[in-house]
Amino acid sequence: MASAVSPATGRELSNPPSDGITNLRFSNHSDHLLVSSWDKSVRLYDASANVLRGEFMHAGPVLDCCFHDDSSGFSAAADNTKLHQENTFGRGLFVVAGYHSNKEDILGRHDAPVRCVEYSYAAGQLITGSWDKTLKCWDPRGASGQERTLVGTYPQPEPTAGRHVNIYDLRNMSQPEQKRESSLKYQTRCVRCYPNGTGYALSSVEGRVAMEFFDLSEASQAKKYAFKCHRKSEAGRDIVYPVNAIAFHPIYGTFATGGCDGYVNVWDGNNKKRLYQYSKYPTSVAALSFSRDGRLLAVASSYTFEEGPKSNESDAIFVRSVNEIEVKPKPKVYPNPPA
């Protein structure tokens, strides 16, 4: 099917996943886009050319993915091996796969599905988080086999399904550097570090985003704040939507949020202002990613079952060109001094 191009929402990529999209990420080296899905696939697109470059199929749903280099990446899935009756998806595994060659290396496993994967280029390590309440660090440069690639396993001091935030230094993962509780009252949906490394943005299911700072000094903590977003008033009622995704612009440090209301908003966190709101997408915005140079924004339009099973729009990936006016912070205007 030919791609649909709309200036309002962007170009719709051909050959999208056939089930819920769990994440999408641009490469640090090109306009390649990696996409994971509940349809058991990880797909590699050339987002500029609108071409599917490769696909890798797992045995179970794929809950997250990230790049290793421009043509290979890590993906987190479940392998259908039931270890416990209450564990519906089975034991979690993750692989490194070359999407052009369709080759795979299984680096290791958790005792429950792996929910998230992140690769640290600085440390040369992969960090995985699982529903088994552990973090694990892996060195993918080692030979195949869990014993040779596993750097360490770090049980979480308390359940992280609620509002707890644990902050680690990758050079010493034995215990968190800081243990915090989210300043938001409801369950966390997404957390992303600032590009300058000074703090993080955290979103919740209750239409709010918190801006936090790592420095515990009184001056730094005085700068933190939270704001409402992805809400609407209808018949005198405030309807609140989960904020599923946060993505920082790599050049300007502004950020986009995507919610279950189908909207993407762009924010200037320093000046506490909304810069732009894009036209509404067909269904919930499940994931967002800016390209390495900030010229493109990928948007996963995919129902996240926040209202339970119901008829919904097909899953789709949109790639829109980003205009500087949408993401560049506006200079502060100071009043003229009295004459």
Coordinates of N, CA and C in Angstrom, one line a residue, residues 82-267:
K82 N 6.6 -21.5 30.0 CA 5.9 -21.2 31.2 C 6.6 -21.8 32.4
L83 N 7.1 -20.9 33.3 CA 7.8 -21.4 34.5 C 6.8 -21.4 35.7
H84 N 5.9 -20.5 35.7 CA 4.9 -20.4 36.7 C 3.5 -20.2 36.1
Q85 N 2.5 -20.7 36.8 CA 1.2 -20.6 36.2 C 0.7 -19.1 36.1
E86 N 1.2 -18.3 37.1 CA 0.7 -16.9 37.0 C 1.5 -16.1 36.0
N87 N 2.6 -16.6 35.4 CA 3.4 -15.9 34.5 C 2.9 -16.2 33.1
T88 N 2.0 -15.4 32.6 CA 1.3 -15.7 31.4 C 2.2 -15.7 30.2
F89 N 3.2 -14.8 30.1 CA 4.0 -14.7 28.9 C 5.3 -15.5 29.0
G90 N 5.5 -16.2 30.1 CA 6.7 -17.1 30.2 C 7.9 -16.3 30.6
R91 N 9.0 -17.0 30.4 CA 10.3 -16.5 30.8 C 10.8 -15.5 29.8
G92 N 11.4 -14.4 30.3 CA 11.9 -13.4 29.4 C 13.3 -13.6 28.8
L93 N 13.5 -13.3 27.6 CA 14.8 -13.4 27.0 C 15.0 -12.1 26.1
F94 N 16.2 -11.9 25.8 CA 16.5 -10.8 24.9 C 17.7 -11.2 24.0
V95 N 17.7 -10.7 22.8 CA 18.6 -11.1 21.8 C 19.3 -9.9 21.2
V96 N 20.5 -10.1 20.6 CA 21.0 -9.1 19.7 C 20.9 -9.7 18.3
A97 N 20.3 -9.0 17.4 CA 20.0 -9.5 16.1 C 20.6 -8.5 15.0
G98 N 21.1 -9.1 13.9 CA 21.5 -8.4 12.7 C 20.3 -8.4 11.8
Y99 N 19.6 -7.3 11.6 CA 18.4 -7.3 10.9 C 18.5 -7.4 9.4
H100 N 19.7 -7.2 8.8 CA 19.9 -7.4 7.4 C 20.2 -8.9 7.2
S101 N 20.9 -9.5 8.1 CA 21.3 -10.9 7.9 C 20.3 -11.9 8.6
N102 N 19.4 -11.4 9.5 CA 18.5 -12.2 10.3 C 19.2 -13.2 11.2
K103 N 20.4 -12.8 11.6 CA 21.1 -13.6 12.6 C 20.9 -13.2 14.0
E104 N 20.9 -14.1 14.9 CA 20.6 -13.7 16.3 C 21.7 -14.3 17.3
D105 N 21.8 -13.6 18.4 CA 22.6 -14.1 19.5 C 21.7 -13.9 20.7
I106 N 21.4 -15.0 21.4 CA 20.7 -14.9 22.7 C 21.7 -14.6 23.8
L107 N 21.6 -13.4 24.3 CA 22.6 -13.0 25.3 C 22.2 -13.5 26.7
G108 N 21.0 -13.6 27.0 CA 20.6 -14.0 28.4 C 19.1 -14.0 28.6
R109 N 18.8 -14.3 29.9 CA 17.4 -14.4 30.3 C 17.1 -13.8 31.6
H110 N 15.9 -13.4 31.8 CA 15.3 -13.1 33.2 C 14.3 -14.2 33.5
D111 N 13.8 -14.2 34.7 CA 12.8 -15.2 35.2 C 11.4 -14.7 34.9
A112 N 11.2 -13.6 34.3 CA 9.9 -13.1 33.8 C 10.2 -12.2 32.6
P113 N 9.1 -11.8 31.9 CA 9.4 -11.0 30.7 C 10.2 -9.8 30.9
V114 N 11.1 -9.5 30.0 CA 12.0 -8.3 30.0 C 11.2 -7.1 29.5
R115 N 11.0 -6.1 30.3 CA 10.1 -5.0 30.0 C 10.9 -3.9 29.2
C116 N 12.2 -3.7 29.6 CA 12.9 -2.6 28.9 C 14.4 -3.0 28.7
V117 N 14.9 -2.4 27.7 CA 16.4 -2.6 27.4 C 16.9 -1.2 27.0
E118 N 18.1 -0.9 27.5 CA 18.9 0.3 27.2 C 20.3 -0.1 27.0
Y119 N 20.9 0.5 25.9 CA 22.3 0.3 25.7 C 23.1 1.5 26.0
S120 N 24.1 1.4 26.9 CA 25.0 2.5 27.2 C 26.3 2.5 26.3
Y121 N 26.4 3.5 25.5 CA 27.6 3.5 24.6 C 28.8 3.9 25.5
A122 N 28.6 4.7 26.5 CA 29.7 5.1 27.4 C 30.3 3.9 28.1
A123 N 29.4 3.0 28.6 CA 29.9 1.9 29.4 C 30.1 0.6 28.6
G124 N 29.5 0.6 27.4 CA 29.6 -0.6 26.5 C 28.8 -1.7 27.1
Q125 N 27.7 -1.4 27.8 CA 26.9 -2.4 28.5 C 25.4 -2.2 28.1
L126 N 24.7 -3.4 28.1 CA 23.3 -3.4 28.0 C 22.6 -3.5 29.3
I127 N 21.6 -2.7 29.6 CA 20.9 -2.8 30.9 C 19.5 -3.3 30.6
T128 N 19.0 -4.3 31.3 CA 17.7 -4.8 31.1 C 16.9 -4.7 32.4
G129 N 15.6 -4.5 32.3 CA 14.7 -4.4 33.5 C 13.6 -5.4 33.2
S130 N 13.2 -6.2 34.2 CA 12.3 -7.2 34.0 C 11.2 -7.2 35.1
W131 N 10.1 -7.9 34.8 CA 9.0 -8.0 35.8 C 9.4 -9.0 36.9
D132 N 10.6 -9.6 36.8 CA 11.1 -10.4 37.9 C 11.7 -9.5 39.0
K133 N 11.6 -8.2 38.9 CA 12.1 -7.2 39.9 C 13.6 -7.1 40.0
T134 N 14.3 -7.4 38.8 CA 15.7 -7.2 38.8 C 16.1 -6.3 37.6
L135 N 17.3 -5.7 37.8 CA 18.0 -5.1 36.7 C 19.2 -6.0 36.5
K136 N 19.6 -6.2 35.2 CA 20.8 -6.9 34.9 C 21.6 -6.1 33.9
C137 N 22.9 -6.2 34.0 CA 23.9 -5.5 33.1 C 24.6 -6.6 32.3
W138 N 24.8 -6.4 31.1 CA 25.4 -7.4 30.2 C 26.5 -6.7 29.3
D139 N 27.5 -7.5 29.0 CA 28.6 -7.0 28.1 C 28.4 -7.8 26.8
P140 N 27.8 -7.2 25.7 CA 27.5 -8.0 24.5 C 28.8 -8.3 23.7
R141 N 29.9 -7.7 24.1 CA 31.2 -8.0 23.4 C 31.8 -9.4 23.8
G142 N 31.2 -10.0 24.9 CA 31.7 -11.3 25.3 C 31.2 -12.4 24.4
A143 N 31.8 -13.5 24.5 CA 31.3 -14.7 23.7 C 29.9 -15.0 24.1
S144 N 29.3 -15.8 23.2 CA 27.9 -16.2 23.5 C 27.8 -17.0 24.8
G145 N 26.7 -16.8 25.4 CA 26.4 -17.6 26.7 C 26.3 -16.7 27.8
Q146 N 25.3 -17.0 28.7 CA 24.9 -16.0 29.7 C 26.0 -15.8 30.7
E147 N 26.8 -16.9 31.0 CA 27.9 -16.8 32.1 C 29.0 -15.8 31.6
R148 N 29.2 -15.7 30.3 CA 30.3 -14.9 29.8 C 29.9 -13.5 29.5
T149 N 28.6 -13.2 29.4 CA 28.1 -11.9 29.1 C 27.5 -11.1 30.3
L150 N 27.0 -11.8 31.3 CA 26.3 -11.2 32.4 C 27.4 -10.5 33.3
V151 N 27.2 -9.2 33.5 CA 28.1 -8.4 34.4 C 27.6 -8.5 35.8
G152 N 26.3 -8.4 36.0 CA 25.7 -8.4 37.3 C 24.2 -8.4 37.3
T153 N 23.6 -8.9 38.4 CA 22.2 -8.9 38.7 C 21.9 -8.0 39.9
Y154 N 20.9 -7.1 39.8 CA 20.7 -6.2 40.9 C 19.2 -6.2 41.3
P155 N 18.8 -6.9 42.3 CA 17.4 -6.9 42.8 C 17.0 -5.5 43.2
Q156 N 15.8 -5.2 42.9 CA 15.3 -3.9 43.3 C 15.0 -3.9 44.8
P157 N 15.4 -2.9 45.5 CA 15.2 -2.8 46.9 C 13.7 -2.8 47.3
E158 N 12.9 -2.2 46.5 CA 11.5 -2.3 46.7 C 10.8 -2.4 45.4
P159 N 9.5 -2.8 45.3 CA 8.8 -2.9 44.1 C 8.8 -1.6 43.3
T160 N 9.1 -1.6 42.0 CA 9.1 -0.4 41.2 C 7.8 -0.2 40.4
A161 N 6.8 -1.0 40.7 CA 5.6 -0.9 39.9 C 4.7 0.3 40.3
G162 N 5.1 0.9 41.5 CA 4.3 2.1 41.9 C 4.9 3.4 41.6
R163 N 5.4 4.1 42.6 CA 5.9 5.4 42.4 C 7.4 5.6 42.8
H164 N 8.1 4.5 43.0 CA 9.5 4.6 43.4 C 10.4 4.9 42.2
V165 N 11.5 5.7 42.5 CA 12.5 6.0 41.4 C 13.8 5.7 42.1
N166 N 14.6 4.7 41.5 CA 15.9 4.4 41.9 C 16.9 4.9 40.9
I167 N 17.9 5.7 41.3 CA 18.9 6.3 40.5 C 20.3 5.6 40.7
Y168 N 20.8 5.1 39.6 CA 22.1 4.3 39.7 C 23.2 5.0 38.9
D169 N 24.4 4.8 39.4 CA 25.7 5.1 38.7 C 26.1 3.8 38.0
L170 N 26.2 3.8 36.7 CA 26.6 2.6 36.0 C 28.0 2.0 36.4
R171 N 28.8 2.9 37.0 CA 30.1 2.4 37.4 C 30.1 1.6 38.7
N172 N 28.9 1.7 39.4 CA 28.8 1.0 40.6 C 27.3 0.7 40.8
M173 N 26.9 -0.5 40.4 CA 25.5 -0.8 40.4 C 25.1 -1.6 41.6
S174 N 25.9 -1.7 42.6 CA 25.7 -2.5 43.8 C 24.5 -2.0 44.6
Q175 N 24.3 -0.6 44.6 CA 23.1 -0.1 45.2 C 22.8 1.3 44.6
P176 N 21.6 1.7 44.7 CA 21.2 3.0 44.0 C 22.0 4.2 44.7
E177 N 22.3 5.2 43.8 CA 22.9 6.4 44.3 C 21.9 7.2 45.1
Q178 N 20.6 7.1 44.6 CA 19.5 7.8 45.3 C 18.3 7.0 45.2
K179 N 17.5 7.0 46.2 CA 16.1 6.4 46.2 C 15.1 7.5 46.4
R180 N 14.2 7.6 45.5 CA 13.2 8.7 45.6 C 11.8 8.1 45.4
E181 N 10.8 8.9 45.7 CA 9.5 8.6 45.4 C 9.0 9.7 44.5
S182 N 8.3 9.3 43.4 CA 7.8 10.2 42.4 C 7.0 11.3 43.1
S183 N 7.1 12.5 42.6 CA 6.3 13.6 43.1 C 4.9 13.6 42.5
L184 N 4.7 12.7 41.5 CA 3.3 12.5 41.0 C 2.6 11.5 41.8
K185 N 1.3 11.6 41.9 CA 0.5 10.8 42.9 C 0.1 9.4 42.3
Y186 N 0.2 9.3 40.9 CA -0.2 8.0 40.3 C 0.9 7.3 39.6
Q187 N 0.6 6.1 39.1 CA 1.6 5.2 38.6 C 2.4 5.9 37.4
T188 N 3.7 5.6 37.5 CA 4.6 6.1 36.4 C 4.4 5.4 35.1
R189 N 4.4 6.2 34.0 CA 4.3 5.6 32.7 C 5.6 5.7 31.9
C190 N 6.3 6.7 32.0 CA 7.6 6.9 31.2 C 8.6 7.7 32.0
V191 N 9.9 7.5 31.9 CA 10.9 8.3 32.5 C 12.0 8.4 31.4
R192 N 12.5 9.7 31.3 CA 13.6 9.9 30.3 C 14.6 11.0 30.9
C193 N 15.9 10.7 30.8 CA 16.9 11.6 31.3 C 17.0 12.8 30.4
Y194 N 17.3 14.0 31.0 CA 17.6 15.2 30.2 C 18.9 14.9 29.3
P195 N 18.9 15.5 28.1 CA 20.2 15.3 27.3 C 21.4 15.8 28.0
N196 N 21.3 16.8 28.8 CA 22.5 17.4 29.5 C 22.9 16.6 30.8
G197 N 22.1 15.6 31.1 CA 22.5 14.7 32.2 C 22.2 15.3 33.6
T198 N 21.4 16.4 33.7 CA 21.2 17.0 35.0 C 20.0 16.5 35.7
G199 N 19.1 15.8 35.1 CA 17.9 15.3 35.7 C 17.1 14.4 34.8
Y200 N 15.8 14.4 35.1 CA 14.9 13.5 34.3 C 13.5 14.0 34.3
A201 N 12.8 13.7 33.2 CA 11.3 13.9 33.1 C 10.6 12.6 33.4
L202 N 9.5 12.7 34.1 CA 8.7 11.5 34.4 C 7.2 11.8 34.2
S203 N 6.6 10.9 33.6 CA 5.1 11.0 33.3 C 4.3 10.0 34.0
S204 N 3.0 10.3 34.2 CA 2.2 9.3 34.9 C 0.9 9.0 34.1
V205 N 0.1 8.1 34.6 CA -1.2 7.8 34.0 C -2.2 8.8 34.2
E206 N -1.9 9.9 35.0 CA -2.9 10.9 35.4 C -2.6 12.2 34.7
G207 N -2.1 12.2 33.5 CA -2.0 13.4 32.7 C -1.1 14.5 33.3
R208 N 0.1 14.1 33.8 CA 1.0 15.0 34.4 C 2.4 14.6 34.0
V209 N 3.3 15.6 34.0 CA 4.8 15.3 33.8 C 5.5 16.1 34.9
A210 N 6.5 15.4 35.5 CA 7.3 16.0 36.6 C 8.7 16.2 36.0
M211 N 9.3 17.4 36.3 CA 10.7 17.7 35.9 C 11.6 17.7 37.1
E212 N 12.5 16.7 37.2 CA 13.3 16.5 38.4 C 14.8 16.7 38.1
F213 N 15.6 16.9 39.2 CA 17.0 17.2 39.1 C 17.8 16.2 40.0
F214 N 18.9 15.7 39.5 CA 19.7 14.8 40.3 C 20.4 15.5 41.5
D215 N 20.9 16.7 41.3 CA 21.6 17.4 42.4 C 20.6 17.7 43.5
L216 N 21.0 17.2 44.7 CA 20.2 17.3 45.9 C 20.3 18.6 46.6
S217 N 21.1 19.6 46.1 CA 21.2 20.9 46.8 C 19.9 21.6 46.8
E218 N 19.7 22.4 47.8 CA 18.4 23.2 47.9 C 18.1 24.0 46.7
A219 N 19.2 24.6 46.1 CA 19.0 25.5 44.9 C 18.5 24.6 43.7
S220 N 19.0 23.4 43.5 CA 18.6 22.6 42.4 C 17.2 22.0 42.7
Q221 N 16.9 21.6 43.9 CA 15.6 21.0 44.1 C 14.5 22.0 44.1
A222 N 14.9 23.3 44.3 CA 13.9 24.4 44.2 C 13.4 24.6 42.7
K223 N 14.2 24.1 41.7 CA 13.8 24.2 40.3 C 12.9 23.2 39.8
K224 N 12.7 22.1 40.6 CA 11.8 21.0 40.1 C 10.3 21.5 40.1
Y225 N 9.5 20.9 39.2 CA 8.1 21.2 39.2 C 7.4 20.1 38.4
A226 N 6.1 20.2 38.4 CA 5.2 19.3 37.7 C 4.1 20.1 37.0
F227 N 3.6 19.6 35.9 CA 2.5 20.3 35.2 C 1.5 19.3 34.6
K228 N 0.3 19.8 34.4 CA -0.8 19.0 33.8 C -0.7 19.1 32.3
C229 N -1.1 18.0 31.6 CA -1.1 17.9 30.2 C -2.0 16.8 29.7
H230 N -2.3 16.7 28.4 CA -3.1 15.6 27.9 C -4.4 15.5 28.6
R231 N -5.1 16.6 28.7 CA -6.4 16.6 29.4 C -7.4 17.4 28.5
K232 N -8.7 17.2 28.8 CA -9.7 18.1 28.2 C -10.9 18.2 29.1
S233 N -11.6 19.3 28.9 CA -12.8 19.5 29.7 C -14.0 19.2 28.8
E234 N -14.9 18.4 29.3 CA -16.1 18.0 28.5 C -17.3 17.9 29.5
A235 N -18.3 18.8 29.2 CA -19.5 18.8 30.0 C -19.2 19.1 31.5
G236 N -18.3 20.0 31.7 CA -17.9 20.3 33.1 C -17.1 19.3 33.8
R237 N -16.6 18.3 33.0 CA -15.7 17.3 33.6 C -14.3 17.4 33.0
D238 N -13.3 17.1 33.9 CA -12.0 17.1 33.4 C -11.6 15.7 33.1
I239 N -11.4 15.4 31.8 CA -11.0 14.1 31.3 C -9.5 14.0 31.2
V240 N -8.9 13.0 31.9 CA -7.4 12.9 32.0 C -6.9 11.7 31.3
Y241 N -5.8 11.8 30.6 CA -5.3 10.7 29.8 C -3.9 10.4 30.2
P242 N -3.5 9.1 30.2 CA -2.1 8.7 30.5 C -1.1 9.4 29.5
V243 N 0.1 9.7 30.0 CA 1.1 10.3 29.2 C 2.1 9.1 28.9
N244 N 2.1 8.5 27.8 CA 2.8 7.3 27.5 C 4.2 7.5 27.1
A245 N 4.6 8.6 26.5 CA 5.9 8.8 25.9 C 6.5 10.2 26.1
I246 N 7.8 10.2 26.3 CA 8.6 11.5 26.4 C 9.8 11.3 25.5
A247 N 10.1 12.3 24.6 CA 11.3 12.3 23.8 C 11.9 13.6 23.7
F248 N 13.2 13.7 24.0 CA 13.9 15.0 24.0 C 14.5 15.3 22.7
H249 N 14.4 16.6 22.3 CA 15.0 17.0 21.0 C 16.5 17.0 21.2
P250 N 17.3 16.4 20.3 CA 18.8 16.3 20.6 C 19.5 17.6 20.4
I251 N 19.0 18.6 19.8 CA 19.7 19.9 19.6 C 19.3 20.9 20.6
Y252 N 18.0 21.1 20.8 CA 17.5 22.2 21.6 C 17.1 21.8 23.1
G253 N 17.0 20.5 23.3 CA 16.7 20.0 24.7 C 15.2 20.2 25.1
T254 N 14.4 20.7 24.2 CA 13.0 20.7 24.4 C 12.5 19.3 24.3
F255 N 11.2 19.0 24.6 CA 10.8 17.6 24.6 C 9.3 17.5 24.1
A256 N 9.0 16.3 23.6 CA 7.7 16.0 23.1 C 7.1 15.0 24.1
T257 N 5.8 15.1 24.3 CA 5.0 14.1 25.1 C 3.9 13.6 24.2
G258 N 3.6 12.3 24.3 CA 2.5 11.7 23.6 C 1.6 11.0 24.6
G259 N 0.3 11.2 24.4 CA -0.7 10.6 25.3 C -1.8 9.8 24.7
C260 N -2.6 9.2 25.6 CA -3.7 8.4 25.1 C -4.8 9.2 24.5
D261 N -4.7 10.6 24.5 CA -5.7 11.4 23.8 C -5.3 11.5 22.3
G262 N -4.2 10.9 21.9 CA -3.9 10.9 20.5 C -3.1 12.2 20.1
Y263 N -2.7 13.0 21.0 CA -2.0 14.2 20.7 C -0.5 14.1 21.1
V264 N 0.3 14.9 20.3 CA 1.7 15.1 20.7 C 1.9 16.6 20.9
N265 N 2.5 16.9 22.1 CA 2.8 18.3 22.5 C 4.3 18.4 22.6
V266 N 4.8 19.6 22.3 CA 6.2 19.9 22.4 C 6.3 21.0 23.5
W267 N 7.3 20.8 24.4 CA 7.4 21.7 25.6 C 8.8 22.3 25.7

